[in-house]
Coordinates of C-alpha atoms and ligand atoms in Angstrom, one line a residue:
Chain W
X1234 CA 23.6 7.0 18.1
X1235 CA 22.5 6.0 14.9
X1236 CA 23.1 5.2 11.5
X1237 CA 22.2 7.6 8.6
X1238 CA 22.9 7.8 5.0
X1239 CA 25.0 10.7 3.7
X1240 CA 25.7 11.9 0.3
X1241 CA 29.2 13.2 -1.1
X1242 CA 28.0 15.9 -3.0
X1243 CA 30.9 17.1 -4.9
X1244 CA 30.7 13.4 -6.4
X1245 CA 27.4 13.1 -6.7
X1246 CA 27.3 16.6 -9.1
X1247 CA 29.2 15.0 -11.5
X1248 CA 26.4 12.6 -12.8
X1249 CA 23.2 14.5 -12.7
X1250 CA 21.4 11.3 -11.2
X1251 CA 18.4 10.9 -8.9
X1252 CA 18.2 7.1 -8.5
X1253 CA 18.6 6.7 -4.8
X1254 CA 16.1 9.4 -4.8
X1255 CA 13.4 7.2 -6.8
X1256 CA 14.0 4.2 -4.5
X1257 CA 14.2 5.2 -1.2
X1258 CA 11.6 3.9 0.9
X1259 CA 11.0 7.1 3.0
X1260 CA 9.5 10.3 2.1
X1261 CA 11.4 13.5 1.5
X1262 CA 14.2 11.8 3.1
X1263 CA 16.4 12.1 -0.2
X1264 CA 15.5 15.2 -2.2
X1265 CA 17.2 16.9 -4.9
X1266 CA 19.0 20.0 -4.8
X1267 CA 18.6 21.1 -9.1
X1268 CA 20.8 24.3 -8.5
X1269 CA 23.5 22.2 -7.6
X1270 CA 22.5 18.9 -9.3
X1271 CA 23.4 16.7 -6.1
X1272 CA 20.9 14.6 -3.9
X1273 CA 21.1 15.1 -0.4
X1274 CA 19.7 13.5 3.0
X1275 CA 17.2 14.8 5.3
X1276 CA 18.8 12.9 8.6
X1277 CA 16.0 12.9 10.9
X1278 CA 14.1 10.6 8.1
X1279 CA 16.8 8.8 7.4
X1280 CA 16.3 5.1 8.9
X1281 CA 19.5 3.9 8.1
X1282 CA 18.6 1.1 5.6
X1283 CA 21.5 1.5 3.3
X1284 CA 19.0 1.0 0.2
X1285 CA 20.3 4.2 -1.6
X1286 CA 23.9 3.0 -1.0
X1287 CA 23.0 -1.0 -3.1
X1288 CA 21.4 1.6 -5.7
X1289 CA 24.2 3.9 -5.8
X1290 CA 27.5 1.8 -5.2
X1291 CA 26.0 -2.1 -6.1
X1292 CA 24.2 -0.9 -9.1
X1293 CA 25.5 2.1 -10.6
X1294 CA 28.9 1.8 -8.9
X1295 CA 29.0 5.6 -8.6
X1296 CA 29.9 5.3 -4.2
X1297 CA 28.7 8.8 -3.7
X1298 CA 26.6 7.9 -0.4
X1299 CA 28.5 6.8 2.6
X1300 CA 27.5 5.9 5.9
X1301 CA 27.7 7.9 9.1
X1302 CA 27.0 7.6 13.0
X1303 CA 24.7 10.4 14.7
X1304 CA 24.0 11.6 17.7
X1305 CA 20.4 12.0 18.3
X1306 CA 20.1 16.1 17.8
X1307 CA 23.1 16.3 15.6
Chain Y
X293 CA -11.5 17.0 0.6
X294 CA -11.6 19.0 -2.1
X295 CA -9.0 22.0 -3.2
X296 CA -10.9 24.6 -1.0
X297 CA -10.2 22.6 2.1
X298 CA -6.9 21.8 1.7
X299 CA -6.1 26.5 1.4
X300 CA -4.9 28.2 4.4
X301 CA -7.3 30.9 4.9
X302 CA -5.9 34.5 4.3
X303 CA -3.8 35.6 7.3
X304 CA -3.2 32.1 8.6
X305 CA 0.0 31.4 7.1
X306 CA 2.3 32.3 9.7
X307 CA 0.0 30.3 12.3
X308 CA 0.7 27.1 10.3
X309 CA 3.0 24.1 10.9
X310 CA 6.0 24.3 8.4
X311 CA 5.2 21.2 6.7
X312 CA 1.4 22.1 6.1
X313 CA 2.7 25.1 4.4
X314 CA 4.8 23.4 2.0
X315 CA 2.1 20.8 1.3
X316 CA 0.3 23.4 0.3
X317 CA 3.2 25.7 -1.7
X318 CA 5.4 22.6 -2.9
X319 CA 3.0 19.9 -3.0
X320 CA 0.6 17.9 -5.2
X321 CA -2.9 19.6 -4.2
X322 CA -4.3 21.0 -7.5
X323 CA -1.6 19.8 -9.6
X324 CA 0.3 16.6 -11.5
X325 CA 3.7 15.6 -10.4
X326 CA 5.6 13.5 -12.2
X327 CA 7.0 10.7 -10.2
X328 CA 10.0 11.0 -11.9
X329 CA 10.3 14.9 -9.9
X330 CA 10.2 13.2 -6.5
X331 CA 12.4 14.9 -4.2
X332 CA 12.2 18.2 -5.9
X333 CA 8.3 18.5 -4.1
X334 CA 6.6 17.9 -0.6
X335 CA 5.4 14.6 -0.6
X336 CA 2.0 13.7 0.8
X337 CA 2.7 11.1 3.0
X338 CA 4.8 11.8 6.2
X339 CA 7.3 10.5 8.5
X340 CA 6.0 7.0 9.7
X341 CA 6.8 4.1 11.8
X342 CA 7.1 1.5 9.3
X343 CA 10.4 -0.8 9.7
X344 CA 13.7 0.5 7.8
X345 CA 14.1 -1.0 4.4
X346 CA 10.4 -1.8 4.2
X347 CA 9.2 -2.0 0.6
X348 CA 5.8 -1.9 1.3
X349 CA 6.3 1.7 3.0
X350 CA 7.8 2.4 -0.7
X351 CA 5.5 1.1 -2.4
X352 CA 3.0 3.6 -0.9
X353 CA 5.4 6.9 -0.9
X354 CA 5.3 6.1 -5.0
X355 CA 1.5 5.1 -4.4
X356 CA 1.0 8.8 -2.7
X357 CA 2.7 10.4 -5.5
X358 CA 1.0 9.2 -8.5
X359 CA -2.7 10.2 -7.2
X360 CA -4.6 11.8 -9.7
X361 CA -6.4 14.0 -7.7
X362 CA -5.1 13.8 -4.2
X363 CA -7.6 16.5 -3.1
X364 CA -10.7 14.2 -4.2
X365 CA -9.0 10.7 -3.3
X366 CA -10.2 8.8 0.6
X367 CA -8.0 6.2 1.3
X368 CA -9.3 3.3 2.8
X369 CA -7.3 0.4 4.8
X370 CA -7.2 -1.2 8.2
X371 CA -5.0 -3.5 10.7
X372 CA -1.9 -4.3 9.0
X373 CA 1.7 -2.3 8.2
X374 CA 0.4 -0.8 5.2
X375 CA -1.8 1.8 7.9
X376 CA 1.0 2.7 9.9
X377 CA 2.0 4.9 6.5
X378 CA -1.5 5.6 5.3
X379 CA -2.8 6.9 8.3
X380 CA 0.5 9.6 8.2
X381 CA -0.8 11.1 4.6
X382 CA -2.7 14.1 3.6
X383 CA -5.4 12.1 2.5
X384 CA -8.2 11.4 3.9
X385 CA -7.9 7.9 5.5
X386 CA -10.4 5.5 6.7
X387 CA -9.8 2.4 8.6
X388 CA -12.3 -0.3 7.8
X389 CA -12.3 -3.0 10.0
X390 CA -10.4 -5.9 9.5
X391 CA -11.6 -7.9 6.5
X392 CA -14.0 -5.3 6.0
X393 CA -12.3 -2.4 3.5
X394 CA -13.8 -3.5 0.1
X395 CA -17.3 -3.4 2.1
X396 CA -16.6 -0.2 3.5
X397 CA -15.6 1.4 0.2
X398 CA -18.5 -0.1 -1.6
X399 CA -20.9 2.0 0.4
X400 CA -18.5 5.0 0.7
X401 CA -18.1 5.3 -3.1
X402 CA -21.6 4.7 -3.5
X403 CA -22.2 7.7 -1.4
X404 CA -19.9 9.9 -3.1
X405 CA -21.3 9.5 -6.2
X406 CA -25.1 10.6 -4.7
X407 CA -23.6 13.9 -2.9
X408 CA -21.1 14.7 -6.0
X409 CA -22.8 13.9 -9.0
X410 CA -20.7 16.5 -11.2
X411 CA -17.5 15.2 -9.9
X412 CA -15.2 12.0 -9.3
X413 CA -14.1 11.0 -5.9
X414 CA -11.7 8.4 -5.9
X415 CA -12.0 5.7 -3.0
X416 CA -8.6 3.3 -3.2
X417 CA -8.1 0.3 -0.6
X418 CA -4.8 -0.2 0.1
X419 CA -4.4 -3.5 2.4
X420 CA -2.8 -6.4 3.3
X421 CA -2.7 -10.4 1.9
X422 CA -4.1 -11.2 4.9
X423 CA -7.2 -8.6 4.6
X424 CA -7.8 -8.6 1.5
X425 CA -7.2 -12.6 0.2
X426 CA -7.4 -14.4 3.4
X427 CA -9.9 -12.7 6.6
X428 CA -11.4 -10.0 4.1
X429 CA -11.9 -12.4 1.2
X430 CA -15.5 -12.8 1.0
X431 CA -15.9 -8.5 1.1
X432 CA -13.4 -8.4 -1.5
X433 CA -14.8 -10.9 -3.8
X434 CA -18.1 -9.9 -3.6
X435 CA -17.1 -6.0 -4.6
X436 CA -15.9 -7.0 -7.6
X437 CA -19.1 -9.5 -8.6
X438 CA -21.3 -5.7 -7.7
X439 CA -18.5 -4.3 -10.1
X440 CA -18.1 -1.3 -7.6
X441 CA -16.1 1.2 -9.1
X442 CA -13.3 1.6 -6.7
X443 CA -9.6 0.7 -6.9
X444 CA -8.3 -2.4 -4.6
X445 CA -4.5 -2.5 -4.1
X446 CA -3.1 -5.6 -1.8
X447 CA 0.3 -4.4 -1.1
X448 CA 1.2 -8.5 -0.8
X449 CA 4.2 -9.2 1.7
X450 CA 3.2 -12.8 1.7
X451 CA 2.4 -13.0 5.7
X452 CA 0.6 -11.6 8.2
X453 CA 3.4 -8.9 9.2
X454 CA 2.0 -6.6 11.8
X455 CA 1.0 -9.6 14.2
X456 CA 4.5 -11.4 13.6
X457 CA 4.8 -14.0 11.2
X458 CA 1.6 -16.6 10.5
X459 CA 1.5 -17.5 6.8
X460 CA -1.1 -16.4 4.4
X461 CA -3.1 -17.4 1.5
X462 CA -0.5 -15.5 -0.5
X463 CA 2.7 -16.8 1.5
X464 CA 4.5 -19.4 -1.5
X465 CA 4.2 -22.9 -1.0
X466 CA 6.9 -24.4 1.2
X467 CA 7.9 -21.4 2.9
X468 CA 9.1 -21.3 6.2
X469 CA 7.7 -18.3 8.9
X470 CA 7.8 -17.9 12.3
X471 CA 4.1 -19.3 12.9
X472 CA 4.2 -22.0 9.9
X473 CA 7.6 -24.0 11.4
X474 CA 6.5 -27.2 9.0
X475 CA 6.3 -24.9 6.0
X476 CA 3.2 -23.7 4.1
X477 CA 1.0 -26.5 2.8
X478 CA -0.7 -24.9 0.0
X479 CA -0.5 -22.9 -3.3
X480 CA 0.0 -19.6 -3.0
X481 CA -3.5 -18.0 -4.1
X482 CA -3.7 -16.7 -7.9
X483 CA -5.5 -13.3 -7.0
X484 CA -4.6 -12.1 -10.3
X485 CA -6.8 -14.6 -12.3
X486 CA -9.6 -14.3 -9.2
X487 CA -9.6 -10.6 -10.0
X488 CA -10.6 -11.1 -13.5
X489 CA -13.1 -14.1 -13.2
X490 CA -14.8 -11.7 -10.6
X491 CA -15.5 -8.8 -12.8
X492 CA -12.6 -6.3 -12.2
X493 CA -11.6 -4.4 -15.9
X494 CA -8.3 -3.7 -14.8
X495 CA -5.7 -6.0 -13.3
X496 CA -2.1 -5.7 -12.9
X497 CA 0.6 -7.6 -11.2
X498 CA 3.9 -5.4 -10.0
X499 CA 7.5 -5.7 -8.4
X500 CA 7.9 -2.4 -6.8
X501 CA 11.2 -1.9 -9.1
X502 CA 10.7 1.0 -11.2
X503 CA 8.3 4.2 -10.0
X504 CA 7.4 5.3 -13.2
X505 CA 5.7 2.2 -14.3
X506 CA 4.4 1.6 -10.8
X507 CA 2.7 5.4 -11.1
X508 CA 1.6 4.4 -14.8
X509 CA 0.0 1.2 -13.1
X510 CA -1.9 3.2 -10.2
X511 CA -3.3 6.1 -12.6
X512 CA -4.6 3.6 -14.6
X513 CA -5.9 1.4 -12.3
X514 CA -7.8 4.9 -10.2
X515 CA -9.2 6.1 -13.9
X516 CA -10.6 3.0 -15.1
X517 CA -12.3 2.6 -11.9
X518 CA -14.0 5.9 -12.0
X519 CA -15.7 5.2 -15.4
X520 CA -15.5 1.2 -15.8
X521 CA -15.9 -0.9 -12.7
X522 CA -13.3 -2.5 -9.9
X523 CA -9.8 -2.4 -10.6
X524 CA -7.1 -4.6 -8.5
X525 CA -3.5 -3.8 -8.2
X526 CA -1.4 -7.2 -6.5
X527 CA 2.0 -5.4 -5.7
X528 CA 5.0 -7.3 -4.2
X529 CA 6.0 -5.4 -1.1
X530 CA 8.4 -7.7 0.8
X531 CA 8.4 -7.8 4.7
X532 CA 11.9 -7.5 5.2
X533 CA 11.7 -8.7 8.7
X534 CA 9.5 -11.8 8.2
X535 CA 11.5 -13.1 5.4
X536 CA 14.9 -11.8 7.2
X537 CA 16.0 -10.1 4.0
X538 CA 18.9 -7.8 4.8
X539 CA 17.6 -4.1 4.2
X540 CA 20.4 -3.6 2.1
X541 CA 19.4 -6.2 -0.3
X542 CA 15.5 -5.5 -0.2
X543 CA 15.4 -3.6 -4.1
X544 CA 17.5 -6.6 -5.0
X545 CA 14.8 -9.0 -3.9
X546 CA 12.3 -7.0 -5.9
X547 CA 14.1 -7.0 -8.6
X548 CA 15.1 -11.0 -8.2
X549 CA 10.7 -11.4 -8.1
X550 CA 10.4 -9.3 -10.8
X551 CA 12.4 -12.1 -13.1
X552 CA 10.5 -15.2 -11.5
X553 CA 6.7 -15.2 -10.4
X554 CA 6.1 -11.3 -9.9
X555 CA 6.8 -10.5 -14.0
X556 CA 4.9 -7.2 -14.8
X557 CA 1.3 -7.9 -15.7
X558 CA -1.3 -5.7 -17.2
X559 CA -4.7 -7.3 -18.5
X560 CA -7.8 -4.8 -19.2
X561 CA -11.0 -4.9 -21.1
X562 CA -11.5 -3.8 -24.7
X563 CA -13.5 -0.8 -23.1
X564 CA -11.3 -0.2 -20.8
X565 CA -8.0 0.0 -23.2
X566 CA -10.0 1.6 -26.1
X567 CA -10.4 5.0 -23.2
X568 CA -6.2 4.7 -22.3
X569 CA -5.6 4.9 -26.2
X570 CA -8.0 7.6 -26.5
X571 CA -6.5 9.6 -23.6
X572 CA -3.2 9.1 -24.6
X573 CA -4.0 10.5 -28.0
X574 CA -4.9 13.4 -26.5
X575 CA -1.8 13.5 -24.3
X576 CA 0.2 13.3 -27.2
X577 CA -1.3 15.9 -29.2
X578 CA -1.3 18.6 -25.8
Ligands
TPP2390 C1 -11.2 -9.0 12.8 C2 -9.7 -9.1 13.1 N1 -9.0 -10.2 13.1 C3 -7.7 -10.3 13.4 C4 -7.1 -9.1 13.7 C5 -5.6 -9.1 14.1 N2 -4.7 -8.7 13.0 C6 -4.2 -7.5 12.9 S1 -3.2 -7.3 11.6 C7 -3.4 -8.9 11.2 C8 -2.6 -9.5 10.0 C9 -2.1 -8.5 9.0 O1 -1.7 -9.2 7.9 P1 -1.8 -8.6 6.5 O2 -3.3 -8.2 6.2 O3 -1.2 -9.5 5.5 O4 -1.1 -7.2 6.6 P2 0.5 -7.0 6.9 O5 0.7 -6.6 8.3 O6 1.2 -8.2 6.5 O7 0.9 -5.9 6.0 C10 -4.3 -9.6 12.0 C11 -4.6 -11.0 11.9 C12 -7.8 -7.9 13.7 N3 -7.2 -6.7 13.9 N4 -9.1 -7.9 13.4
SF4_2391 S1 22.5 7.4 -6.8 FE1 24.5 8.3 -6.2 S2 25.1 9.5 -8.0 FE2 22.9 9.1 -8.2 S3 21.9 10.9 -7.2 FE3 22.1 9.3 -5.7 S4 24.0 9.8 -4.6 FE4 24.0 10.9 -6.6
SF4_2392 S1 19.5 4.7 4.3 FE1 17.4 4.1 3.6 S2 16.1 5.6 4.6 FE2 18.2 6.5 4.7 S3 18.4 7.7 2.8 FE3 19.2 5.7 2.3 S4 17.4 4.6 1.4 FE4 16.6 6.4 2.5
SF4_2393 S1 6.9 -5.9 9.7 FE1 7.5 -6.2 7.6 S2 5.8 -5.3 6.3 FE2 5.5 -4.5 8.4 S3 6.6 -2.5 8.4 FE3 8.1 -4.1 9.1 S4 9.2 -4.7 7.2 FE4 7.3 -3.7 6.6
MG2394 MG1 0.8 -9.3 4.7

C-alpha cells in the first residue's frame, strides 16, 4: 500500500490551471487532459510526495488534489 | 544521435515498446516544446529511482525538456543522484568518472566538432557539488581556462547525497550533516564568480522555482556554448533527505532560497548578449 496523489477533476476544470503539472518532480506523472481542461495522475509514477497538493491547496488554495492509499496493481 | 536514429524503421511499429513509440509520435525529437506544454507531450526522461520530493530529479525533468536539439545533445555525468535520472533519458548518456566529466567532455566535444563539421552537437555535464566543485575541481577549472565550448550544470544540493551525508565545498557555513556533526567550517565556495574569472561567457545562478525561466536559462546557456566558449549553470536542487526537508515543503524551500542567497543571476559577455538580442529579434519578427 502506498500513497498517491489524485486529482478531483470536476474541480480542477473549473480553473484551466496546470501548475502542479509545472512543478512536479516526476515525469509524465501529472499530464494534462486539454479536451477536458483538468490535470490528472499517472499512479504508477506517482511517488507520493504531496508537492502538487503545497502547489495546489498552500499556494493557490484551489484543494483539487487529494490523497489516496493504493494497493500495488490497483 | 541524430533524427534518423531516433525513426522506427518502416514496419517496426507494432514491434516497439509503447513508450518508444510515443517518444517518437508525442515527443521532442525534431521539434521545440515549450516548457510551459509539459504534460500535454512524452517527456524524455523516464521513470527513475531518485527519492520522492527530490528537486534535483526536477530540476532535470525541466532540464530534459528545454534541450534544443535533443536528437544532437550527449549528456555527460557520473557518481552522484543526478545519474540515477540521466542515465533513464533518451539521450545519449555518458558516465565520466568521478571528478572527471568536464575532462571527458572536453575531448568528446572536441571530437564532435572534427566528425561533424556542418553541424552542432551539444555536450552538457550535469553533476554534482561534490564532482564538479570539490573531487572534480581541477577538470572543471581547467575546461573553462581551454574555454571548451560545452555547457557545465552543478545541480548543487550542498552535500555529498548519494554516499549519505559528508559536507561539501558548496554545503553553507555552519551547517550541520550527518558526516560534519561539529558543523561545516568554511565558506560555502562562490562557483559563480570562479566561473567567470575562469573564462566561461555565460553564468547563471537558479532556484528551481519557475520552469520557464529555468528552460530560458538552459537554452541559453547550450547556445552560447556552441558558438562562444564554456557556459556554467549553478542550480539549487535541495536534497530533501540530507537536509530533512519535509517533501511537502521542498518548492517552499526553493522558493525561501530564491529570496536569500540563490537570487536569480544571469551575467554574459558583450558577445555573447549582442547574439541573444540578435536572435530574439528574429524571434520576434517570425
Ligand atoms: C573517484 C571517486 N571517489 C569517490 C567516489 C564515491 N562517491 C560516489 S558519489 C559521491 C558523492 C556525490 O556527491 P555530489 O557529487 O555532490 O552528488 P550528489 O549525490 O550530492 O548529487 C562520492 C564521494 C567515487 N564514486 N569515485
Ligand atoms: S494545481 Fe490544482 S487546479 Fe491547478 S491544474 Fe493542478 S489540480 Fe488543477
Ligand atoms: S505526489 Fe509528488 S510525485 Fe505524485 S503527482 Fe504529486 S508532485 Fe508528482
Ligand atoms: S539523496 Fe537527496 S539528492 Fe539524492 S535522490 Fe535523494 S533527495 Fe535527491
Ligand atoms: Mg551534492
Amino acid at each position: 500500500m502506498y500513497f498517491v496523489a489524485k486529482v478531483k477533476e470536476d474541480e480542477c476544470a473549473k480553473y484551466n490551471c496546470k501548475q502542479c503539472v509545472l512543478f512536479c518532480p516526476e515525469p509524465n506523472c501529472i499530464n494534462f487532459l486539454e479536451k477536458k481542461s483538468t490535470a490528472w495522475v499517472w499512479p504508477d509514477k506517482c511517488k507520493g510526495c504531496e508537492i502538487c497538493v503545497y502547489v495546489c491547496s498552500d499556494l493557490l488554495k484551489r484543494n483539487c488534489i487529494e490523497m489516496v492509499m493504493v494497493q500495488a496493481g490497483d | 544521435m541524430g533524427l534518423e536514429y531516433v525513426k522506427i524503421a518502416p514496419g517496426f511499429e507494432k514491434y516497439m515498446p509503447r513508450d518508444y513509440v510515443d517518444l517518437v509520435k508525442m515527443g521532442q525529437f525534431g521539434r521545440q516544446v515549450d516548457v510551459m506544454d509539459l504534460g500535454q507531450f512524452k517527456e524524455l526522461v523516464e521513470d527513475h529511482p531518485m527519492c520522492a520530493g527530490c528537486y534535483m530529479a526536477y530540476f532535470i525533468r525541466i532540464f530534459y525538456a528545454s534541450l534544443p536539439n535533443p536528437e544532437d545533445t550527449i549528456v555527460l555525468g557520473t557518481a552522484g543522484c543526478a545519474r540515477l535520472a540521466l542515465s533513464q533519458a533518451a539521450v545519449p548518456f555518458i558516465y565520466g568518472n568521478y571528478g572527471d566529466t568536464n575532462a571527458v567532455a572536453s575531448g568528446l566535444k572536441r571530437a564532435l566538432t572534427i566528425r561533424f563539421p556542418d553541424k552542432h552537437k551539444d555536450v552538457v555535464v550535469i553533476a554534482g557539488d561534490g564532482g564538479l566543485m570539490d573531487i572534480g575541481f581541477g577538470m572543471t577549472m581547467h575546461s573553462w581556462f581551454r574555454r571548451e565550448k560545452f555547457t557545465t550544470i552543478m545541480v548543487d544540493n550542498e552535500v555529498y547525497g548519494n554516499t549519505g551525508g559528508q559536507e561539501s565545498g558548496m554545503s553553507p557555513k555552519g551547517v550541520q550533516l550527518k558526516m560534519a556533526p561539529k558543523g561545516k567550517q568554511f565558506d560555502k565556495i562562490n562557483a559563480v564568480e570562479l566561473a567567470k574569472v575562469s573564462g566561461c561567457v555565460y553564468v547563471a545562478r537558479i532556484s528551481p522555482t519557475n520552469p520557464k525561466r529555468i528552460a530560458k536559462v538552459i537554452r541559453r546557456a547550450i547556445l552560447a556554448a556552441r558558438h562562444f566558449g564554456p557556459t556554467f549553470i549553478h542550480a539549487y536542487t535541495s536534497c530533501n533527505i540530507e537536509y530533512s526537508i519535509p517533501t511537502r515543503e521542498v518548492l517552499a524551500d526553493a522558493r525561501n532560497r530564491e529570496k536569500k542567497d540563490f537570487k536569480f543571476y544571469e551575467w554574459m559577455t558583450d558577445e555573447v548578449k549582442e547574439y541573444f538580442e540578435e536572435m530574439e529579434k528574429k524571434e520576434v519578427k517570425a
